[in-house]
XYZ file of C-alpha atoms in Angstrom:
476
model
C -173.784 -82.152 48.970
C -174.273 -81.850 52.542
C -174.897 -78.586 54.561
C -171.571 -78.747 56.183
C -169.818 -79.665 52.581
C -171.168 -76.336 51.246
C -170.447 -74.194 53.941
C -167.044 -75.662 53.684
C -166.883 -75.315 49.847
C -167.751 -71.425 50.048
C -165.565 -71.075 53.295
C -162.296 -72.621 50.556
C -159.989 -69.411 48.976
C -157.430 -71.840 47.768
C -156.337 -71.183 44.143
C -158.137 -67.875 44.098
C -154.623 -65.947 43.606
C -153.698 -67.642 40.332
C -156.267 -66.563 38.330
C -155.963 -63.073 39.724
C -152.086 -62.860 39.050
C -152.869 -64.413 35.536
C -155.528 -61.539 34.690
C -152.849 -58.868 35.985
C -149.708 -60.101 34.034
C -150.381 -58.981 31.175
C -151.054 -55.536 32.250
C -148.710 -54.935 33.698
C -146.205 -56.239 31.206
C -147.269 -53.623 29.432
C -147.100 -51.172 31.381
C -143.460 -52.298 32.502
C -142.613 -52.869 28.941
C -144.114 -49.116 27.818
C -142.199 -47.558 30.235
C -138.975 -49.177 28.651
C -139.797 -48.884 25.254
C -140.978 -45.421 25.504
C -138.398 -44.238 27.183
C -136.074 -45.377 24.637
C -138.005 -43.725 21.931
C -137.819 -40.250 23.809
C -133.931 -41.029 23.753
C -133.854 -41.846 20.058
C -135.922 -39.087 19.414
C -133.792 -36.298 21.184
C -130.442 -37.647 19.649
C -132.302 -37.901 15.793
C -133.518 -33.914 16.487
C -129.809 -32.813 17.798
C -127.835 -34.327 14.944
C -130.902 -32.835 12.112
C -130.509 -29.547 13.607
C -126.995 -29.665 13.270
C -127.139 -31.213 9.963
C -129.764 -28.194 8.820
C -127.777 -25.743 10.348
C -124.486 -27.039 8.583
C -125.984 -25.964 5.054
C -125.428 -22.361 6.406
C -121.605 -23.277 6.089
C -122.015 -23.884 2.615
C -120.460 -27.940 2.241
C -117.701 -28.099 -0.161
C -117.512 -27.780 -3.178
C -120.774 -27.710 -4.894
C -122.299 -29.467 -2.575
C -126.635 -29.442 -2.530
C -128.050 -28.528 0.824
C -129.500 -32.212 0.006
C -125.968 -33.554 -0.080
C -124.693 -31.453 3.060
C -127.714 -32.815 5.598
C -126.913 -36.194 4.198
C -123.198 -36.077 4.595
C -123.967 -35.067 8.188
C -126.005 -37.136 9.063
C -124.397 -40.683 7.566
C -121.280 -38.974 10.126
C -123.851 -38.722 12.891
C -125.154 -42.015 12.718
C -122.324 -44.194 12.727
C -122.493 -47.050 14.827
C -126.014 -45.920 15.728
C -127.553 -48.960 14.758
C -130.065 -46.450 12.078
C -129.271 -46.190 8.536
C -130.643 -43.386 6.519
C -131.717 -44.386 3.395
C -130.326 -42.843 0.235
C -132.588 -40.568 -2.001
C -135.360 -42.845 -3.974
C -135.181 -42.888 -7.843
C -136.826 -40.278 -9.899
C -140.437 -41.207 -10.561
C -140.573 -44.514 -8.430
C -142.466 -44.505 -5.183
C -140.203 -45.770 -2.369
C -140.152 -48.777 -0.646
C -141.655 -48.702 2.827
C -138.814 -48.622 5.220
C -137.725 -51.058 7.480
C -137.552 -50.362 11.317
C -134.471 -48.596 12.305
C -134.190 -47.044 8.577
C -134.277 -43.317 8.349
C -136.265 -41.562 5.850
C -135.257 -38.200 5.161
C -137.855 -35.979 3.310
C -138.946 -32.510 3.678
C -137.818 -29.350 2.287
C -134.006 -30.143 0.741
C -133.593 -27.231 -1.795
C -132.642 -24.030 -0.080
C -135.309 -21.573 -0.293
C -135.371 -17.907 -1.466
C -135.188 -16.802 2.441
C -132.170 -18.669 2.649
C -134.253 -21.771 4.622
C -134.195 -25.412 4.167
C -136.849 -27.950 6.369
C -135.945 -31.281 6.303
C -137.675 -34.334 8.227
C -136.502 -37.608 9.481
C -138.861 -40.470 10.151
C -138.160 -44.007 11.454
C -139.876 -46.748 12.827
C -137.690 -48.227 16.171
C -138.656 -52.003 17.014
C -139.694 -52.781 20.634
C -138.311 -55.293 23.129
C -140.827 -55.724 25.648
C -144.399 -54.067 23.683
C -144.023 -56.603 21.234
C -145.434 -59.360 23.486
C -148.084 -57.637 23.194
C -148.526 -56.958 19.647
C -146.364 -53.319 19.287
C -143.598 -53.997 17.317
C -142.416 -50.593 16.775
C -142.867 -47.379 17.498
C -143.024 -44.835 15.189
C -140.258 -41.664 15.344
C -140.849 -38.327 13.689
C -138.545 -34.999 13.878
C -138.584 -32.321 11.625
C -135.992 -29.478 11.664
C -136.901 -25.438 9.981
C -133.351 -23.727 9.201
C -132.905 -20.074 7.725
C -129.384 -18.868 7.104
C -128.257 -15.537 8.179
C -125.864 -12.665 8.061
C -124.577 -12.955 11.665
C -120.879 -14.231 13.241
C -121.182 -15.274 16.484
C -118.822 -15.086 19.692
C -119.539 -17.074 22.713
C -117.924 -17.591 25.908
C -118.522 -20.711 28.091
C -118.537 -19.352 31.740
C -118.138 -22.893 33.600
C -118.348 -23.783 37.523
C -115.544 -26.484 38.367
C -115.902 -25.638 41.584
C -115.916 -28.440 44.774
C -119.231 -29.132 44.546
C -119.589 -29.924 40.689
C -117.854 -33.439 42.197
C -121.317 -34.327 43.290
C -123.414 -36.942 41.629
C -126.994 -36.783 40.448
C -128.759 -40.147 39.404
C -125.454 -41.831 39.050
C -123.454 -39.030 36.662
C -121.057 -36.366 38.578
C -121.807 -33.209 38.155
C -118.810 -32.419 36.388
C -119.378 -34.858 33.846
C -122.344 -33.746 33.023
C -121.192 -30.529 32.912
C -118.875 -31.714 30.463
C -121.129 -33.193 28.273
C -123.320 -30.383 27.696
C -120.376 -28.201 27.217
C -119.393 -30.586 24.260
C -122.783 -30.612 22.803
C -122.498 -26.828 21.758
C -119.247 -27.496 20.268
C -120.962 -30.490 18.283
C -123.507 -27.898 17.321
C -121.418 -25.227 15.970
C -118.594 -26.931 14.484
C -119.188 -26.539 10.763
C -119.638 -22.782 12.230
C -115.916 -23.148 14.003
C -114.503 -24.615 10.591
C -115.686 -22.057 8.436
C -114.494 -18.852 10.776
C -118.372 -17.268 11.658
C -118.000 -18.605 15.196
C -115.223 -18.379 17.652
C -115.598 -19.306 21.673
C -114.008 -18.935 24.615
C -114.153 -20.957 27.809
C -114.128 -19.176 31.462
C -113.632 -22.108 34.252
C -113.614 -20.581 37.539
C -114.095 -21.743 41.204
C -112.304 -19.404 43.361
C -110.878 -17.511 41.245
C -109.858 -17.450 37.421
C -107.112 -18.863 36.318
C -105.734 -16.442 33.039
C -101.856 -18.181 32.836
C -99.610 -16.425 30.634
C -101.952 -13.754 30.404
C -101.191 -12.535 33.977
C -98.431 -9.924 33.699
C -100.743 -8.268 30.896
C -103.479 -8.407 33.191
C -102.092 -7.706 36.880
C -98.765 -6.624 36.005
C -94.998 -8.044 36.364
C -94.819 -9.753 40.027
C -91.395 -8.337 41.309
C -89.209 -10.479 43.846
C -89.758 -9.419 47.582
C -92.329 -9.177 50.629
C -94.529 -6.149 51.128
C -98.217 -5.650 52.573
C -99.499 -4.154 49.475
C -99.870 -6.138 46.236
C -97.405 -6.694 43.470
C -94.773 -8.311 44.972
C -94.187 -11.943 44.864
C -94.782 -12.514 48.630
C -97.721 -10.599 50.483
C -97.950 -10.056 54.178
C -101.044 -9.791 55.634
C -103.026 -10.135 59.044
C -105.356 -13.197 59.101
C -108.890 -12.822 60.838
C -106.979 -13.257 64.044
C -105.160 -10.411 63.184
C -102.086 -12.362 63.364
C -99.380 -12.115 60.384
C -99.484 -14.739 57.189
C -97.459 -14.445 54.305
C -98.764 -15.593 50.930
C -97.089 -16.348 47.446
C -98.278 -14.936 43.976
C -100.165 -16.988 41.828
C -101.656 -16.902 38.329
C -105.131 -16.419 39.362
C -106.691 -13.366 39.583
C -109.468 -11.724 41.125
C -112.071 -8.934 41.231
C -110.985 -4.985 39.844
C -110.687 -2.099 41.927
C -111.607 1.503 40.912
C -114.017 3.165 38.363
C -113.145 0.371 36.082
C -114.681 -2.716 38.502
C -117.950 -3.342 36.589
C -117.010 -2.166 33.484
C -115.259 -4.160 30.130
C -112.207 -1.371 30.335
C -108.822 -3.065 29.181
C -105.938 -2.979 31.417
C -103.001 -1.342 30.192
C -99.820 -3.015 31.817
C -95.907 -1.945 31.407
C -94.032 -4.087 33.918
C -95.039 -3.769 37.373
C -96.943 -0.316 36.364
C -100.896 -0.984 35.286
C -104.056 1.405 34.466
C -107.148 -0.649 35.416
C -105.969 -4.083 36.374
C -107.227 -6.710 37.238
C -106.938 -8.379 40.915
C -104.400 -10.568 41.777
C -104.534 -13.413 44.005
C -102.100 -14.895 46.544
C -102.527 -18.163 48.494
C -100.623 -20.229 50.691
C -98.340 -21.931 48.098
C -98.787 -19.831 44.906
C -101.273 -22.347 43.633
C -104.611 -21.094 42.655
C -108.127 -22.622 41.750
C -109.168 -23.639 39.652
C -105.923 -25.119 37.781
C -107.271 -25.088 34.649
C -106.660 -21.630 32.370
C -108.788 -19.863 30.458
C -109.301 -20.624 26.743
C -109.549 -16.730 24.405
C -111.530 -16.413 21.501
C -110.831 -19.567 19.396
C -111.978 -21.662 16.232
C -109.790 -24.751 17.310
C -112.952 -27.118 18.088
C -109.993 -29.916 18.984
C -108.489 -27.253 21.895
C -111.497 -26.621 23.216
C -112.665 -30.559 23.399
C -109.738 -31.132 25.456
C -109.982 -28.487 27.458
C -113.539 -29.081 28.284
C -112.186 -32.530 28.542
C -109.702 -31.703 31.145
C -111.486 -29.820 33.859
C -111.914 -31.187 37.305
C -113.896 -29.840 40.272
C -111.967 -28.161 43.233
C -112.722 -24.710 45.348
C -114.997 -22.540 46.408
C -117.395 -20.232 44.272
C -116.763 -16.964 42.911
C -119.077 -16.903 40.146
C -118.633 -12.499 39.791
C -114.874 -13.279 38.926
C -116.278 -15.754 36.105
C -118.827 -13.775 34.701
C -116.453 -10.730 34.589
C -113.960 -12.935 32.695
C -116.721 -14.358 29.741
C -117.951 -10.632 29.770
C -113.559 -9.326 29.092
C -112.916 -12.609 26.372
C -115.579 -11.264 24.076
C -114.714 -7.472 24.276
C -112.970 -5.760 21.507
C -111.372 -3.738 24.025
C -109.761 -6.617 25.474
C -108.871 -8.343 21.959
C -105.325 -6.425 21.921
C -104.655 -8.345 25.488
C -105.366 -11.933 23.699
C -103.564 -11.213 20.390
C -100.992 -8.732 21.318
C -102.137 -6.167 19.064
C -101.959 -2.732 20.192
C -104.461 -1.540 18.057
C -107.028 -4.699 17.135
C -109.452 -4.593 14.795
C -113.058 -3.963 16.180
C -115.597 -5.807 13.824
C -119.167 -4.325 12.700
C -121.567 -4.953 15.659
C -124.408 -5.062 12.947
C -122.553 -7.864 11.569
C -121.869 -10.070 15.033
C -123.347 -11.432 17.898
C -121.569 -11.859 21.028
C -123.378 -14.026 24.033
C -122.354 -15.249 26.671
C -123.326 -18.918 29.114
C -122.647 -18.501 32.735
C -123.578 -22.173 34.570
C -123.230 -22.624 38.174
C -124.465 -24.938 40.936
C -124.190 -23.104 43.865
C -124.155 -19.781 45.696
C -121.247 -17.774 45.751
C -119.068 -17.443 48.297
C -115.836 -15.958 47.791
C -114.401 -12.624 47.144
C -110.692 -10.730 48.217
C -109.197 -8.158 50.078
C -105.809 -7.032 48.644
C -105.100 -10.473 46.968
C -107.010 -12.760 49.423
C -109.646 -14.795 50.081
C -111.340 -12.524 52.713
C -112.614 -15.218 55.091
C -109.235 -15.678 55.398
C -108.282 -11.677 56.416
C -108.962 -9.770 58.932
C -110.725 -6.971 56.281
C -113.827 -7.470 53.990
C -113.804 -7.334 50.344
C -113.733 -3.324 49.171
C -116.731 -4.581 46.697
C -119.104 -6.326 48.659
C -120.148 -9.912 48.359
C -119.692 -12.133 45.378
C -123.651 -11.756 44.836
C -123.707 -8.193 44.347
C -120.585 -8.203 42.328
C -122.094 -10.583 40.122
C -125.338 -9.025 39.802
C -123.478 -5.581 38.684
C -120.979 -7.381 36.391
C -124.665 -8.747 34.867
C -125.992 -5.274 34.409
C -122.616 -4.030 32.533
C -122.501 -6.540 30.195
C -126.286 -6.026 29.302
C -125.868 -2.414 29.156
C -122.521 -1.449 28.573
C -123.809 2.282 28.179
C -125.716 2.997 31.115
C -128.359 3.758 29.304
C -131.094 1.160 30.169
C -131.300 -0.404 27.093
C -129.795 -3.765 26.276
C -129.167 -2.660 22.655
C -127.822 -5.827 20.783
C -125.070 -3.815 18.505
C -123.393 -3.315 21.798
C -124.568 -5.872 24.548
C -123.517 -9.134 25.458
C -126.156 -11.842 25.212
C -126.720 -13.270 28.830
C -127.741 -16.827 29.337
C -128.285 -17.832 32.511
C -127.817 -21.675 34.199
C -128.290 -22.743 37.298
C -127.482 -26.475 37.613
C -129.570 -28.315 40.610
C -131.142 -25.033 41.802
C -134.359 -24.200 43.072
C -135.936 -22.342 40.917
C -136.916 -20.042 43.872
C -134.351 -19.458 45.889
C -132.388 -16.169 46.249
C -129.317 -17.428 44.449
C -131.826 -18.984 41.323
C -133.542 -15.007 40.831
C -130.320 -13.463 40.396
C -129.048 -15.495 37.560
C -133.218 -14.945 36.538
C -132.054 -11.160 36.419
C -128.413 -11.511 35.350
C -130.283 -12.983 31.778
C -131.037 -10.933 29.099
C -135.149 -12.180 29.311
C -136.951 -14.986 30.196
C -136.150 -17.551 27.549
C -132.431 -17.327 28.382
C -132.401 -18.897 31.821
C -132.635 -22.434 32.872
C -132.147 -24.535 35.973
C -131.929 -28.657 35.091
C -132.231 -30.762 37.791
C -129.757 -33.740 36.173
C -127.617 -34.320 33.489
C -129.867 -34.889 30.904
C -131.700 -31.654 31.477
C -128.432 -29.723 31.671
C -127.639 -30.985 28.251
C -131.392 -30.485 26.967
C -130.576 -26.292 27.926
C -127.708 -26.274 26.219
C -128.692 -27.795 23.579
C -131.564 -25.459 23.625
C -129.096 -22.043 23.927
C -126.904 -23.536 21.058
C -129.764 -23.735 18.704
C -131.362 -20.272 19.299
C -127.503 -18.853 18.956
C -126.760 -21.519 16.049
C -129.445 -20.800 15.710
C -132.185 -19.242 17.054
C -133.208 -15.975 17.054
C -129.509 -14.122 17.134
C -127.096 -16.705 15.236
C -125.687 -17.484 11.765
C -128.363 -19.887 11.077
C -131.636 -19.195 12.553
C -133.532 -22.822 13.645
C -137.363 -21.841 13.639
C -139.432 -24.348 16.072
């Protein structure tokens, strides 16, 4: 080989990228094909631990019949799984060692005989089969969840304090808002519905944007709208001066907005004959006597099917008046209010040692609006007699945790606060008041998407299911 033939031979790169790309395929397939495969395993995972937990936490409604706790978290769970693609296999034969199951087979083991503390532990495991890892020699992926259940003494009452406001219309990594809102909403009703069934657990939902819509309720609320036009509330026609101080005139509508008086950040129960009320509630009048949100509040209920479509129903629209909203889950679970919902003059009042009552105010955005005689005050030429929206809201807070004035949020007589702000940052203004509006740390959350929105409720419904304060107490 000559001198130039060698220089030419070392000067040659041609063909040098091949090899390279060859050596770096198979990498990276597996990197590309963990990401997929792993991914779906974290999804598979998360829907096996929901529907266990629920299935657990069913046993505390006793089944029918005679029903095992054995036969209850399987009857859940072959309901959970259909058209899952995952069969759970049945119980294996007394004194034969089982079979070694097949990918996408569920084994379900653990503890299945309720224990003296009322508990029962059971565990799922799988193996999932991979699409892309298995190129590479993973064919599966192995799935474990486990699920530690303790039945207890406590009914529950929860109200669903829900922002369809404008900006829930917004979309985050291809879901609206309000869908996702939605979905997490219907996860808690998925969670307690053997609860719902068998009476321990009633909820109530609270949509509000810029005001809350309470329907039929109204007159018992606001009092009897009379025909007519005056400048002071109660008539079905308000005149007022806009922030140009020129004259509007505004109809009635079934809406209603913040209290007045002594009353305003307390749970006191109006008291309404006709157009004559002790400590009402605010009314609201707009433009054409049509008020948002649309969509009415839902009382106290065990009807899991009304409160799917409900939840179902709502659509985004308004402004933001989250203290109206929080006032409103704070008045559906008070026994003084009960008489207003049933039309009992003298209700009931149950054994606080015997019930919890907690409350889930979610929101995804600062508030904005609050009234002057019946309207929108941006729209007046007055303020709001209360303040803003934020200190409403952060007193409303403070009165359901301590109803007494006494500094301590005593559980026989406060309202559980749980605290959610959807798309927040974590350390902005409006993200520390709903920090202080919860009852402690571990009962406020602020998801970024969707699927984190879900994984909080999912996460309050177990520790109220659940957790620490429910009928059935899930221990992690």
């Amino acid at each position: 080989m000559t001198q130039k033939t060698k220089k030419t031979f070392h000067k040659d790169c041609k063909g040098t990228v091949a090899p390279f790309f060859g050596l770096m395929v198979i990498p990276m397939l597996a990197i590309t094909g963990g990401a997929i495969d792993m991914s779906t395993a974290v999804s598979t995972k998360s829907k096996l631990q929901k529907s266990l937990d629920a299935a657990a936490v069913a046993v505390c409604g006793g089944g029918t019949g005679q029903q095992s706790p054995e036969d209850i978290v399987r009857a859940y769970l072959g309901a959970e799984l259909t058209n899952s693609g995952m069969t759970l296999l049945p119980p294996p034969e007394a004194g034969q060692t089982p079979p070694e199951p097949e990918p996408n087979e569920l084994e379900l083991e653990g503890n299945l005989v309720q224990a003296p503390d009322g508990s029962v532990s059971p565990k799922l495991s799988t193996r999932i089969p991979t699409k892309i890892l298995g190129l590479i020699g993973i064919n599966d992926i192995e799935i474990e969840v486990e699920s530690d259940v303790v039945c207890g003494a406590k009914r529950l009452e929860l109200s669903l304090v829900l922002d369809v406001t404008g900006s829930m219309d917004d979309t985050v990594n291809g879901t609206k808002k309000i869908q996702s809102m939605k979905d997490a909403s219907l996860d808690v009703i998925d969670i307690f519905e053997r609860n719902l069934d068998a009476g321990v657990t009633r909820i109530s939902l609270v949509p509000f944007s810029e005001g809350v819509n309470v329907g039929s309720y109204a007159n018992a609320v606001r009092g009897t709208i009379q025909s007519g036009t005056s400048t002071s509330v109660g008539k079905s026609e308000l005149k007022f001066r806009d922030k140009y101080y020129n004259w509007k005139y505004y109809d009635a509508s079934s809406c209603v907005s913040e209290r007045l008086g002594s009353h305003k950040y307390k749970d006191t129960a109006p008291g309404c004959s006709g157009s004559s009320c002790s400590a009402p509630v605010g009314h609201v009048y707009t433009s054409n006597g049509n008020c948002k949100p649309s969509h009415e509040i839902q009382p106290l209920t065990t009807d899991k099917a009304a409160l799917r479509q409900k939840i179902n129903s709502y659509s985004p629209n308004g402004g933001t008046a989250g203290h109206i909203g929080a006032a409103w889950g704070w008045y559906t679970l008070s026994d003084k209010w009960s008489g207003v919902f049933t039309g009992n003059a003298a209700p009931e009042v149950p054994n606080p040692e015997e019930l919890i009552k907690a409350t889930i105010i979610m929101t995804d955005g600062e508030f904005n609006e609050e009234y002057y005689n019946g309207v929108d005050d941006d729209k007046t030429y007055y303020s709001s007699n209360n303040g803003s929206s934020k200190s409403q809201f952060s007193k409303i807070c403070e009165g359901m945790k301590d109803p007494n004035g006494d500094g301590v949020y005593d559980e026989d007589d406060s309202v559980i606060v749980y605290a959610i702000g959807f798309g927040l940052n974590a350390s902005s203004s409006t993200a520390q008041r709903l920090k202080d509006c919860a009852t402690d740390d571990t009962k406020w959350f602020f998801p970024y998407d969707g699927d984190e929105l879900r994984a909080a409720f999912q996460t309050i419904g177990k520790q109220l299911s659940g957790g620490q304060v429910g009928k059935a107490v899930v221990r992690n």
